[in-house]
Amino acid sequence: MVVKEIASRPMRRRRGVRVEARVADDSGPALAIWFNQPWVARQLAPGANVLLRGALKRRHEFHVREWEPFEGAEAPVHTRGLVAMYPAAQGITKRLLRELAQRARDAVREVPDPLPASLRVAERLPDRPAALAAAHFPEADAEFEAARRRLAFEELLLLELALGRRRRARQAARRGTPLGLGGELVDPWRASLPFELTREQGRAVEEVDRDLAAEHAMQRLLMGEVGSGKTVVALHAMLRAIESGRQAALMAPTETLAEQHLATLDRLLGGLVPLALLTGSTPASRRRELLGRLETGELGLLVGTHALIEAPVRFRDLALTVVDEEHRFGVRQREALVAKAPDGRTPHLLHLTATPIPRTLELTSYGDLETTALRELPSGRRSVETHVVSGERARARAYERIREEIARGRQCFVVCPLVEVSEALQARAATVEAERLRETEFRDHRVALVHGQLPSRDKAAAMREFATGSADVLVATSVVEVGIDVPNATVMLIEEAERYGLSQLHQLRGRVGRGAHGGLCVLFGDAKLPRLAAIATESDGFRLAEIDLELRGAGEVLGTRQHGLPRLKFATLPEDEELLVLGRAWAERLLEGDPELEAPEHVLLQDAVDSRFGDRSAGAQDEALSERSPVARSGRPPA
Ligand code: ADP
Ligand code: MG
């Protein structure tokens, strides 16, 4: 554009100035406007050539966001048509980057393409030189998007190949204990169950059987909400170990959970095999006796806490470990468990988690675990009526509802605000709230209190009071999140719900509506908050995990889970999930036929994987794969 006339004038309604310039080029005249940048009027004189970028507001009226003067009559070639926008780096201007890109334009034609031609044809992807040219010098938006898609796919394919190769290497290194699938115990046990396995449980059991029979040790993550029937699948696996004359252990993060597991297994087993509990509070004499029976192999099935992995615990032949709530155990503890198997073999590992992992994360950060999901609840998903409310009137109504439920013989949780800075503060707040409720709203009822600062004896006593029905209301901090199972509890009331994360809220809500009576969840908070709006309308935990990922972004979610996601240049997750799934499928297919990517048509691919995501030594790759950076959103030049 050539500047015809330029002037600075005060704005009419707001304070400040706007600079207006009449400009023109071959396409005709336009009015360019800068807000609050009075110096522009001094820097651009009539007759100057200028390149403008901004938003076209009305016909020919332009709000300038970026501008660059240029010499000569014609705009430089790198600024014609759609112009790539590069994130400027220190010392390198956007303009310089554009010029460099322009100079490299011819060289791009020589760039090798790592994607095998057959793949490119099957997926109708442009080749790499064409994609690079279109990404930097697109002639239309659609062309740019096709180029970006191709580059993002390539990036995700390389990632999945790196993960897949690492997974295979680890698998090969984990010599396991192949278990026979005789069925001497499993078959009669299955026949004795008062229910049929669901379709998903059936599939899970098949996958587990296949893993157990293999030469390398299983590493499987079984995801499913509380009540989705994970324990049944785990027990199936444990019985496989026992019917082969070996041992199995189940490890839970807390004593309460370990006790609950023991009770569940006991009920599901109906005395079929002996089992025992080992925790920190197992008395010394009992403990000695258990350890003896473990060492002789007489005891096949052990349930417990971290106590299971302490040094004096020796199994005769541990073939399988089930780890409940996998993310609560550190890597080191897991390794200690692995060391419990005899003669350097690795026990099969089955992780159970009630926190659903969205597909995006499953395919990136959890690349090392095979996964199975139980999405449906055997009993059907009874949705818990959920309300997000605020204000005194709503609060009074909520307490009224709760008193009605109690009058019907039901029970209620009151969960106090999460105080991350101090457990002591949180405990104090819960204590105060329990007192308040005892004196006011629930004057005529029995209110128990549990929080993390109580001695474990008192904690257990409070839980027991509630579980046996001798308390009507349990005021609690977030400690009730895990484990507690009281089918008679029908109301979950959460104070300052906005302090909790989406998955925590879902877990808390999962504490009610488990019996025959349905459930009610009242969240005190702002109903307009996206997180609270989501929990109010959605009951599927997997769906909520995906929404959480969308709301927070992959970097944030991974940060809190302490898992790394590699830095990506072209792809954005979870938005590019479809490409990720495609990349995984292709990676599997390619590695299946050519595990080392040695075939001539894969040599470039192998080089690309190595240079992008580290070499094949597992250590170097771990590092390259787990740069703990948020997902990069920059770096793609918008047209
Ligand atoms: P999770 O460990 O995932 O929380 P459980 O395995 O403890 O779930 O199962 C929850 C409840 O559902 C248990 O009481 C269990 O006996 C029951 N259950 C499990 N599978 C089925 C099924 N296929 N049909 C009916 N009930 C089932
Ligand atoms: Mg369970």
XYZ file of C-alpha atoms and ligand atoms in Angstrom:
667
model
C 0.000 0.000 0.000
C 1.072 3.549 -0.608
C 0.233 6.144 2.021
C -1.684 9.026 0.482
C -2.465 11.054 3.532
C -1.936 10.477 7.225
C -3.198 12.284 10.318
C -3.600 11.765 14.022
C -6.800 12.837 15.776
C -8.373 12.477 19.208
C -10.963 9.757 19.579
C -14.498 10.872 19.959
C -15.896 8.837 22.801
C -12.832 7.412 24.501
C -9.671 9.081 25.593
C -6.715 8.545 23.310
C -5.810 9.167 19.714
C -6.273 7.373 16.484
C -4.064 7.676 13.479
C -5.857 7.484 10.157
C -4.175 7.019 6.827
C -5.687 6.930 3.385
C -3.798 4.220 1.550
C -4.121 2.549 -1.806
C -2.755 -0.228 -3.984
C -3.845 -2.093 -7.155
C -6.926 -3.366 -5.358
C -8.100 0.181 -4.631
C -8.193 2.648 -1.747
C -8.615 1.871 1.936
C -8.609 3.642 5.270
C -6.032 2.307 7.733
C -6.527 3.035 11.428
C -4.140 2.703 14.380
C -5.383 3.143 17.920
C -3.266 4.899 20.521
C -0.050 4.764 18.555
C 0.476 8.460 17.796
C 4.088 7.838 16.713
C 2.865 6.080 13.576
C 1.899 9.464 12.130
C 5.497 10.599 12.542
C 6.985 7.446 11.051
C 4.880 7.210 7.919
C 4.827 10.119 5.528
C 2.644 10.415 2.429
C 4.264 8.514 -0.421
C 5.683 5.773 1.864
C 5.165 2.151 0.937
C 3.772 0.072 3.729
C 2.650 -3.447 4.350
C -0.387 -3.725 6.587
C -1.908 -6.542 8.564
C -5.032 -6.305 10.597
C -8.763 -6.673 10.595
C -10.955 -5.371 7.841
C -13.800 -3.769 9.725
C -16.070 -2.116 7.255
C -15.647 -1.905 3.543
C -12.092 -0.700 3.059
C -11.638 0.239 6.694
C -8.725 -1.488 8.253
C -7.742 -1.744 11.950
C -4.009 -2.215 11.808
C -2.372 -4.741 14.058
C 1.023 -4.956 12.372
C 2.772 -2.917 9.793
C 6.105 -2.736 8.032
C 7.446 -0.052 5.709
C 9.204 -1.311 2.581
C 11.430 0.207 -0.070
C 10.717 0.272 -3.774
C 7.497 0.268 -5.665
C 6.539 -3.367 -5.146
C 5.970 -5.170 -1.888
C 8.708 -7.772 -1.381
C 7.724 -11.175 -2.676
C 7.597 -12.724 0.792
C 4.756 -10.447 1.736
C 2.414 -11.067 -1.128
C -0.757 -13.036 -0.906
C -1.326 -14.960 2.326
C 1.570 -14.191 4.601
C 2.893 -16.542 7.217
C 3.031 -15.175 10.754
C 5.985 -16.485 12.736
C 6.359 -16.194 16.463
C 9.234 -13.735 16.795
C 12.154 -14.989 18.807
C 14.631 -12.861 20.649
C 16.810 -11.062 18.163
C 14.950 -12.423 15.154
C 12.141 -10.374 13.806
C 9.106 -11.746 12.054
C 10.268 -9.962 9.012
C 13.666 -11.622 9.019
C 12.052 -15.013 9.505
C 9.812 -14.402 6.531
C 12.720 -13.394 4.397
C 14.682 -16.465 5.428
C 11.721 -18.696 4.664
C 11.437 -17.104 1.258
C 15.102 -17.720 0.570
C 14.736 -21.368 1.613
C 11.772 -21.851 -0.654
C 13.640 -23.674 -3.383
C 15.603 -25.823 -0.967
C 12.323 -27.170 0.402
C 11.821 -29.149 -2.788
C 14.835 -31.249 -1.859
C 13.596 -32.132 1.632
C 13.342 -35.918 2.042
C 9.972 -37.362 3.030
C 10.083 -39.854 5.891
C 6.556 -41.110 5.282
C 6.450 -44.257 3.154
C 4.668 -43.614 -0.120
C 2.119 -46.364 0.574
C 1.036 -44.638 3.779
C 0.837 -41.269 2.089
C -1.305 -42.635 -0.665
C -3.581 -44.536 1.712
C -4.181 -41.442 3.822
C -4.134 -39.011 0.898
C -1.477 -36.830 2.478
C 0.596 -34.311 0.552
C 4.306 -35.114 0.428
C 6.621 -33.290 2.770
C 8.052 -30.702 0.337
C 4.552 -29.774 -0.777
C 3.338 -29.594 2.822
C 6.237 -27.391 3.884
C 5.786 -25.096 0.921
C 2.082 -24.819 1.598
C 2.634 -24.206 5.309
C 4.930 -21.271 4.602
C 3.439 -19.937 1.416
C -0.170 -21.059 1.321
C -2.357 -19.862 -1.466
C -5.565 -20.619 0.366
C -6.676 -21.486 3.885
C -7.621 -25.019 2.896
C -4.191 -25.639 1.483
C -2.631 -24.448 4.701
C -4.831 -26.691 6.817
C -4.032 -29.744 4.673
C -0.334 -28.973 5.083
C -0.609 -28.530 8.820
C -2.587 -31.738 9.110
C 0.062 -33.654 7.231
C 2.887 -32.230 9.398
C 0.934 -32.850 12.596
C 0.206 -36.412 11.559
C 3.872 -37.000 10.805
C 4.827 -35.629 14.193
C 2.318 -37.816 16.027
C 3.293 -40.863 14.003
C 6.936 -40.333 14.952
C 5.891 -40.006 18.580
C 3.857 -43.205 18.463
C 6.676 -45.033 16.715
C 9.102 -43.922 19.412
C 6.675 -44.964 22.160
C 5.845 -48.207 20.405
C 9.477 -49.109 19.961
C 10.194 -48.347 23.582
C 7.171 -50.326 24.713
C 8.326 -53.318 22.677
C 11.875 -53.069 24.013
C 10.620 -52.963 27.587
C 8.262 -55.819 26.970
C 11.030 -57.963 25.590
C 13.140 -57.154 28.648
C 10.407 -58.077 31.145
C 10.660 -61.803 31.275
C 7.491 -62.940 32.958
C 5.936 -66.118 34.147
C 3.723 -67.491 31.406
C 0.671 -68.849 33.135
C -1.291 -71.822 31.903
C -4.998 -71.229 31.491
C -6.135 -74.563 32.866
C -9.264 -73.273 34.512
C -9.296 -75.640 37.507
C -10.114 -72.717 39.795
C -11.326 -70.058 37.418
C -14.066 -72.105 35.764
C -15.873 -73.229 38.921
C -15.449 -69.746 40.364
C -17.000 -68.126 37.300
C -19.878 -70.584 37.516
C -20.388 -69.714 41.173
C -20.755 -65.979 40.616
C -24.304 -64.728 41.101
C -24.047 -62.729 37.869
C -22.782 -62.958 34.298
C -19.772 -60.864 33.361
C -20.681 -57.839 31.291
C -19.514 -57.719 27.697
C -16.701 -55.341 28.660
C -15.640 -57.477 31.591
C -15.576 -60.461 29.245
C -13.297 -58.618 26.873
C -11.076 -57.462 29.740
C -10.749 -61.010 31.018
C -9.754 -62.233 27.559
C -7.113 -59.523 27.238
C -5.741 -60.345 30.662
C -5.622 -64.073 29.865
C -3.699 -63.369 26.696
C -1.208 -61.217 28.626
C -0.773 -63.788 31.374
C -0.007 -66.580 28.929
C 2.695 -64.559 27.182
C 6.432 -64.853 27.747
C 6.840 -61.250 28.793
C 5.212 -59.813 31.869
C 1.859 -58.102 31.648
C 1.684 -54.337 32.171
C -1.968 -53.524 31.936
C -4.022 -50.653 33.249
C -7.661 -51.447 33.933
C -9.699 -48.264 34.127
C -13.234 -48.070 35.305
C -15.277 -46.120 37.728
C -16.055 -47.334 41.186
C -18.566 -50.125 40.771
C -17.620 -50.894 37.185
C -16.481 -54.381 38.188
C -12.690 -54.093 38.164
C -12.282 -56.290 41.214
C -13.954 -59.183 39.456
C -11.495 -58.927 36.573
C -8.567 -58.641 38.991
C -9.723 -61.677 40.898
C -9.982 -63.641 37.700
C -6.327 -62.841 37.015
C -5.267 -63.710 40.555
C -7.007 -67.069 40.376
C -5.091 -67.798 37.176
C -1.869 -67.366 39.149
C -3.081 -69.571 41.967
C -4.378 -72.357 39.754
C -0.897 -72.489 38.219
C 0.490 -73.112 41.684
C 1.841 -69.603 42.100
C 0.981 -66.555 44.171
C -0.785 -63.249 43.682
C -0.889 -60.027 45.693
C -3.215 -57.062 45.720
C -1.862 -53.762 46.968
C -4.070 -50.843 47.992
C -3.051 -47.294 48.906
C -4.680 -47.215 52.351
C -5.548 -49.658 55.106
C -9.226 -48.906 54.772
C -9.103 -49.757 51.098
C -7.086 -52.902 51.729
C -9.675 -54.043 54.266
C -12.468 -53.328 51.828
C -10.712 -55.283 49.105
C -10.297 -58.207 51.444
C -14.005 -58.167 52.235
C -14.974 -57.908 48.550
C -12.620 -60.692 47.502
C -13.786 -62.847 50.364
C -17.392 -62.410 49.297
C -16.635 -63.017 45.621
C -14.523 -66.085 46.408
C -16.926 -67.804 48.757
C -14.083 -69.623 50.523
C -12.635 -71.087 47.333
C -9.041 -70.201 48.242
C -7.464 -68.915 51.440
C -6.524 -65.254 51.510
C -5.047 -62.910 54.093
C -4.526 -59.263 54.923
C -1.192 -57.658 55.702
C -0.964 -53.997 56.684
C 1.055 -51.807 58.998
C -1.314 -52.611 61.826
C -1.186 -56.379 61.500
C 0.003 -57.621 64.928
C 3.548 -58.978 65.001
C 2.624 -62.584 65.762
C 0.014 -62.705 63.002
C 2.493 -61.103 60.688
C 5.165 -63.719 61.424
C 2.705 -66.466 60.765
C 1.619 -64.913 57.432
C 5.171 -64.408 56.267
C 5.922 -68.046 56.994
C 2.954 -69.245 54.974
C 3.915 -66.926 52.122
C 7.401 -68.280 51.992
C 6.243 -71.876 51.843
C 3.681 -70.970 49.224
C 0.848 -72.265 51.365
C -0.746 -68.831 51.213
C -1.584 -67.993 47.603
C -3.397 -64.703 47.865
C -2.327 -61.702 49.914
C -4.050 -58.326 50.186
C -2.361 -55.348 51.779
C -0.849 -51.898 51.748
C 2.738 -50.766 51.242
C 3.560 -53.251 53.969
C 3.499 -55.846 51.184
C 6.641 -54.513 49.595
C 8.703 -54.194 52.731
C 11.914 -56.169 52.861
C 10.973 -59.143 55.073
C 8.010 -60.097 52.895
C 9.153 -63.004 50.743
C 6.880 -64.848 48.376
C 7.696 -68.328 47.231
C 6.580 -67.605 43.689
C 4.820 -64.289 43.095
C 3.420 -64.321 39.572
C 0.971 -61.424 39.629
C 0.552 -58.166 41.466
C -2.600 -56.113 41.290
C -2.035 -52.483 42.222
C -5.113 -50.504 43.080
C -5.193 -46.764 42.336
C -1.977 -46.980 40.439
C -1.146 -43.277 40.436
C -0.781 -43.197 44.187
C 2.273 -45.380 44.121
C 5.636 -44.077 43.094
C 7.856 -45.653 40.515
C 10.294 -46.815 43.173
C 7.601 -48.690 45.061
C 6.567 -50.381 41.867
C 10.136 -51.454 41.258
C 10.353 -52.872 44.749
C 7.372 -55.017 43.907
C 8.931 -56.230 40.735
C 11.926 -57.399 42.741
C 9.644 -59.759 44.666
C 9.495 -62.293 41.873
C 12.006 -65.131 41.953
C 15.039 -65.513 39.667
C 14.856 -62.189 37.896
C 11.417 -62.696 36.462
C 8.953 -59.835 36.610
C 5.532 -60.484 38.071
C 2.624 -59.652 35.830
C 1.220 -56.293 36.832
C -2.383 -55.244 36.661
C -3.049 -51.651 37.662
C -6.539 -50.647 38.631
C -7.665 -47.078 38.526
C -10.976 -45.358 39.020
C -9.676 -42.217 37.335
C -10.488 -42.548 33.671
C -7.724 -41.419 31.394
C -8.788 -39.672 28.196
C -7.631 -41.319 25.018
C -5.204 -38.503 24.231
C -3.235 -39.081 27.399
C -3.515 -42.809 27.132
C -1.827 -42.658 23.745
C 0.960 -40.325 24.785
C 1.970 -40.318 28.429
C 0.793 -43.779 29.250
C 2.406 -45.251 26.183
C 4.008 -47.968 28.232
C 0.870 -49.576 29.579
C -1.685 -51.546 27.677
C -5.083 -50.293 28.678
C -8.524 -51.736 29.133
C -11.534 -49.624 29.949
C -14.737 -50.663 31.655
C -17.047 -47.883 30.600
C -20.372 -49.349 31.555
C -21.488 -50.120 35.049
C -22.930 -53.635 35.431
C -25.946 -52.236 37.205
C -26.410 -49.533 34.600
C -25.435 -45.998 35.349
C -27.845 -44.619 37.837
C -27.348 -40.937 37.452
C -27.147 -39.002 40.656
C -29.418 -35.962 40.621
C -26.938 -33.100 40.721
C -27.553 -29.441 41.553
C -25.139 -26.555 41.685
C -26.600 -23.889 43.928
C -25.635 -20.745 45.793
C -27.265 -18.380 48.227
C -28.863 -18.768 51.629
C -32.244 -19.844 50.364
C -30.829 -22.681 48.289
C -28.721 -23.723 51.240
C -31.735 -23.887 53.525
C -33.601 -25.961 50.929
C -30.652 -28.345 50.638
C -30.599 -28.985 54.389
C -34.340 -29.525 54.285
C -33.889 -32.170 51.568
C -31.199 -33.851 53.617
C -33.405 -33.980 56.714
C -36.094 -35.635 54.601
C -33.612 -38.246 53.429
C -32.487 -38.897 56.986
C -36.105 -39.249 58.032
C -36.358 -41.995 55.420
C -33.406 -43.722 57.034
C -30.788 -42.544 54.562
C -27.435 -40.899 55.268
C -25.502 -37.887 54.063
C -21.942 -36.753 53.440
C -20.959 -33.123 53.964
C -17.607 -32.433 52.330
C -15.755 -29.332 53.477
C -13.740 -27.013 51.259
C -10.414 -28.200 50.012
C -7.593 -26.220 51.627
C -4.470 -27.022 49.736
C -2.078 -24.917 51.766
C -2.613 -26.713 55.018
C -4.208 -29.923 56.101
C -4.443 -28.487 59.591
C -6.550 -25.561 58.384
C -8.783 -27.902 56.462
C -9.196 -30.109 59.508
C -10.054 -27.116 61.677
C -12.668 -25.905 59.177
C -14.253 -29.352 59.104
C -14.339 -29.464 62.905
C -16.016 -26.066 63.057
C -18.550 -27.064 60.417
C -19.394 -30.289 62.240
C -20.013 -28.291 65.416
C -22.172 -25.795 63.568
C -24.281 -28.516 61.961
C -24.689 -30.357 65.275
C -26.049 -27.192 66.855
C -28.184 -25.959 63.981
C -29.308 -27.846 60.886
C -28.816 -31.368 62.235
C -29.589 -30.692 65.886
C -31.766 -33.791 66.028
C -29.371 -36.051 64.198
C -26.088 -37.800 64.776
C -23.134 -36.090 63.105
C -19.737 -37.778 62.802
C -16.511 -36.094 61.762
C -13.516 -37.376 59.847
C -10.441 -35.583 58.595
C -6.838 -36.324 57.764
C -5.428 -35.043 61.048
C -7.280 -37.514 63.228
C -5.334 -40.473 64.595
C -6.100 -43.454 62.393
C -7.998 -45.128 65.238
C -10.422 -42.191 65.491
C -10.686 -41.999 61.746
C -11.603 -45.655 61.528
C -14.091 -45.238 64.379
C -15.851 -42.345 62.618
C -15.977 -44.253 59.343
C -17.378 -47.262 61.149
C -20.049 -45.179 62.861
C -21.161 -43.939 59.485
C -20.866 -47.285 57.735
C -22.952 -49.069 60.370
C -25.595 -46.357 60.294
C -25.083 -45.074 63.790
C -24.253 -41.653 62.345
C -26.653 -39.928 59.943
C -24.260 -37.316 58.655
C -20.551 -37.592 58.025
C -18.749 -34.269 57.910
C -15.510 -34.881 56.103
C -12.592 -33.383 54.289
C -11.667 -34.809 50.912
C -10.461 -38.000 52.628
C -13.795 -39.614 51.771
C -12.832 -39.380 48.146
C -11.319 -42.826 48.098
C -12.639 -46.028 49.281
C -15.579 -45.518 51.499
C -18.518 -47.663 50.525
C -21.818 -46.942 52.260
C -24.733 -47.955 50.036
C -27.218 -46.354 52.410
C -25.713 -42.893 51.889
C -27.795 -40.995 49.356
C -26.754 -37.357 49.654
C -23.413 -35.768 48.890
C -23.125 -32.125 49.805
C -19.940 -30.320 48.781
C -18.984 -26.916 50.138
C -17.096 -24.485 47.874
C -17.180 -26.962 45.044
C -15.149 -24.683 42.776
C -12.074 -25.581 44.821
C -12.245 -29.151 43.632
C -11.138 -30.489 40.293
C -13.597 -32.126 37.950
C -12.389 -35.656 38.550
C -12.405 -35.139 42.304
C -15.982 -33.922 42.161
C -16.945 -36.921 40.121
C -15.218 -39.269 42.553
C -16.935 -37.626 45.483
C -20.303 -37.852 43.812
C -19.605 -41.520 43.138
C -19.883 -42.121 46.892
C -23.655 -41.848 46.711
C -26.357 -43.476 44.655
C -24.698 -46.847 44.997
C -27.442 -48.669 46.798
C -31.032 -49.222 45.809
C -32.062 -45.662 46.630
C -30.671 -43.352 43.968
C -28.728 -40.304 44.983
C -28.580 -36.561 45.305
C -25.505 -34.380 44.961
C -25.609 -30.734 46.006
C -22.672 -28.542 45.088
C -22.386 -25.110 46.635
C -20.786 -22.902 44.022
C -21.243 -20.865 40.872
C -23.371 -22.807 38.394
C -21.894 -20.827 35.519
C -18.383 -22.116 36.141
C -17.706 -24.500 33.210
C -16.417 -27.232 35.500
C -19.511 -27.127 37.683
C -21.804 -26.884 34.676
C -20.149 -30.027 33.319
C -20.542 -32.049 36.490
C -24.188 -31.022 36.721
C -25.044 -32.336 33.264
C -22.661 -35.240 32.692
C -22.522 -38.503 34.606
C -20.028 -40.526 32.574
C -16.570 -40.352 34.135
C -14.794 -40.905 30.836
C -16.680 -38.061 29.249
C -15.892 -35.830 32.224
C -12.202 -36.672 31.953
C -12.304 -35.550 28.337
C -14.098 -32.341 29.231
C -11.513 -31.745 31.937
C -8.767 -32.133 29.389
C -10.485 -29.709 27.037
C -11.004 -27.160 29.790
C -7.532 -27.338 31.245
C -5.370 -28.364 28.309
C -3.102 -31.360 28.223
C -0.111 -29.620 29.784
C -2.006 -28.708 32.913
C -3.602 -32.116 33.344
C -0.287 -33.841 32.853
C 1.452 -31.455 35.194
C -0.817 -32.433 38.039
C -0.417 -36.082 37.255
C 3.317 -35.662 36.932
C 3.550 -37.293 33.612
C 5.393 -35.801 30.725
C 4.165 -35.040 27.297
C 6.709 -34.291 24.617
C 6.875 -30.865 23.084
C 4.886 -30.801 19.881
C 5.410 -28.359 17.057
C 2.521 -28.936 14.716
C -0.036 -30.967 16.600
C -2.176 -29.627 19.403
C -3.721 -31.979 21.904
C -6.412 -32.898 22.633
C -7.708 -31.138 19.491
C -5.711 -33.409 17.188
C -6.825 -36.592 18.880
C -8.130 -38.020 15.615
C -4.646 -37.712 14.089
C -3.129 -39.210 17.209
C -5.345 -42.280 17.000
C -4.488 -42.615 13.325
C -0.797 -42.227 14.121
C -1.005 -44.944 16.758
C -2.729 -47.339 14.375
C -0.090 -46.768 11.691
C 2.747 -47.049 14.183
C 1.410 -50.417 15.332
C 0.993 -51.616 11.771
C 4.501 -50.511 10.756
C 6.215 -51.947 13.837
C 4.307 -55.192 13.511
C 5.790 -55.823 10.072
C 9.171 -54.218 10.682
C 9.941 -53.802 14.412
C 13.283 -52.110 13.832
C 12.130 -50.044 10.849
C 14.986 -51.526 8.849
C 13.266 -52.084 5.535
C 14.548 -49.727 2.822
C 11.235 -47.909 2.638
C 11.416 -47.244 6.414
C 14.975 -46.006 6.714
C 14.050 -42.345 6.476
C 11.275 -42.936 8.980
C 13.696 -44.517 11.419
C 16.048 -41.539 11.088
C 13.207 -39.144 11.653
C 12.056 -40.944 14.810
C 15.578 -40.950 16.180
C 16.253 -37.324 15.509
C 12.868 -36.129 16.698
C 12.349 -38.260 19.793
C 15.820 -39.381 20.771
C 17.820 -42.447 19.940
C 16.818 -45.915 20.877
C 18.560 -46.199 24.203
C 15.631 -46.173 26.580
C 17.174 -43.542 28.848
C 17.737 -40.977 26.160
C 14.308 -41.633 24.816
C 12.636 -41.253 28.178
C 14.144 -37.842 28.395
C 13.171 -36.759 24.932
C 9.695 -38.134 25.418
C 9.012 -36.490 28.690
C 10.057 -32.910 28.421
C 7.644 -31.536 30.882
C 6.426 -28.630 28.856
C 2.895 -27.575 28.148
C 1.608 -28.438 24.740
C 3.061 -25.981 22.316
C 0.405 -23.950 20.646
C 2.634 -21.596 18.791
C 4.797 -22.440 15.876
C 2.121 -22.897 13.332
C 1.963 -19.981 11.004
C -1.661 -18.917 10.643
C -2.389 -17.615 7.184
P -14.891 -51.822 41.191
O -13.761 -52.593 41.774
O -14.672 -51.426 39.787
O -15.306 -50.682 42.039
P -16.337 -54.189 41.809
O -15.601 -55.213 41.055
O -16.074 -54.088 43.270
O -16.151 -52.773 41.130
O -17.875 -54.392 41.528
C -18.834 -53.551 42.110
C -20.035 -54.357 42.475
O -20.669 -54.843 41.317
C -19.669 -55.565 43.318
O -20.654 -55.712 44.309
C -19.699 -56.705 42.340
O -20.042 -57.914 42.964
C -20.771 -56.259 41.359
N -20.553 -56.756 40.007
C -19.379 -56.855 39.369
N -19.540 -57.328 38.126
C -20.868 -57.520 37.948
C -21.679 -58.000 36.867
N -21.160 -58.374 35.721
N -23.023 -58.056 37.068
C -23.550 -57.683 38.237
N -22.849 -57.235 39.289
C -21.522 -57.156 39.165
Mg -13.246 -51.743 43.861
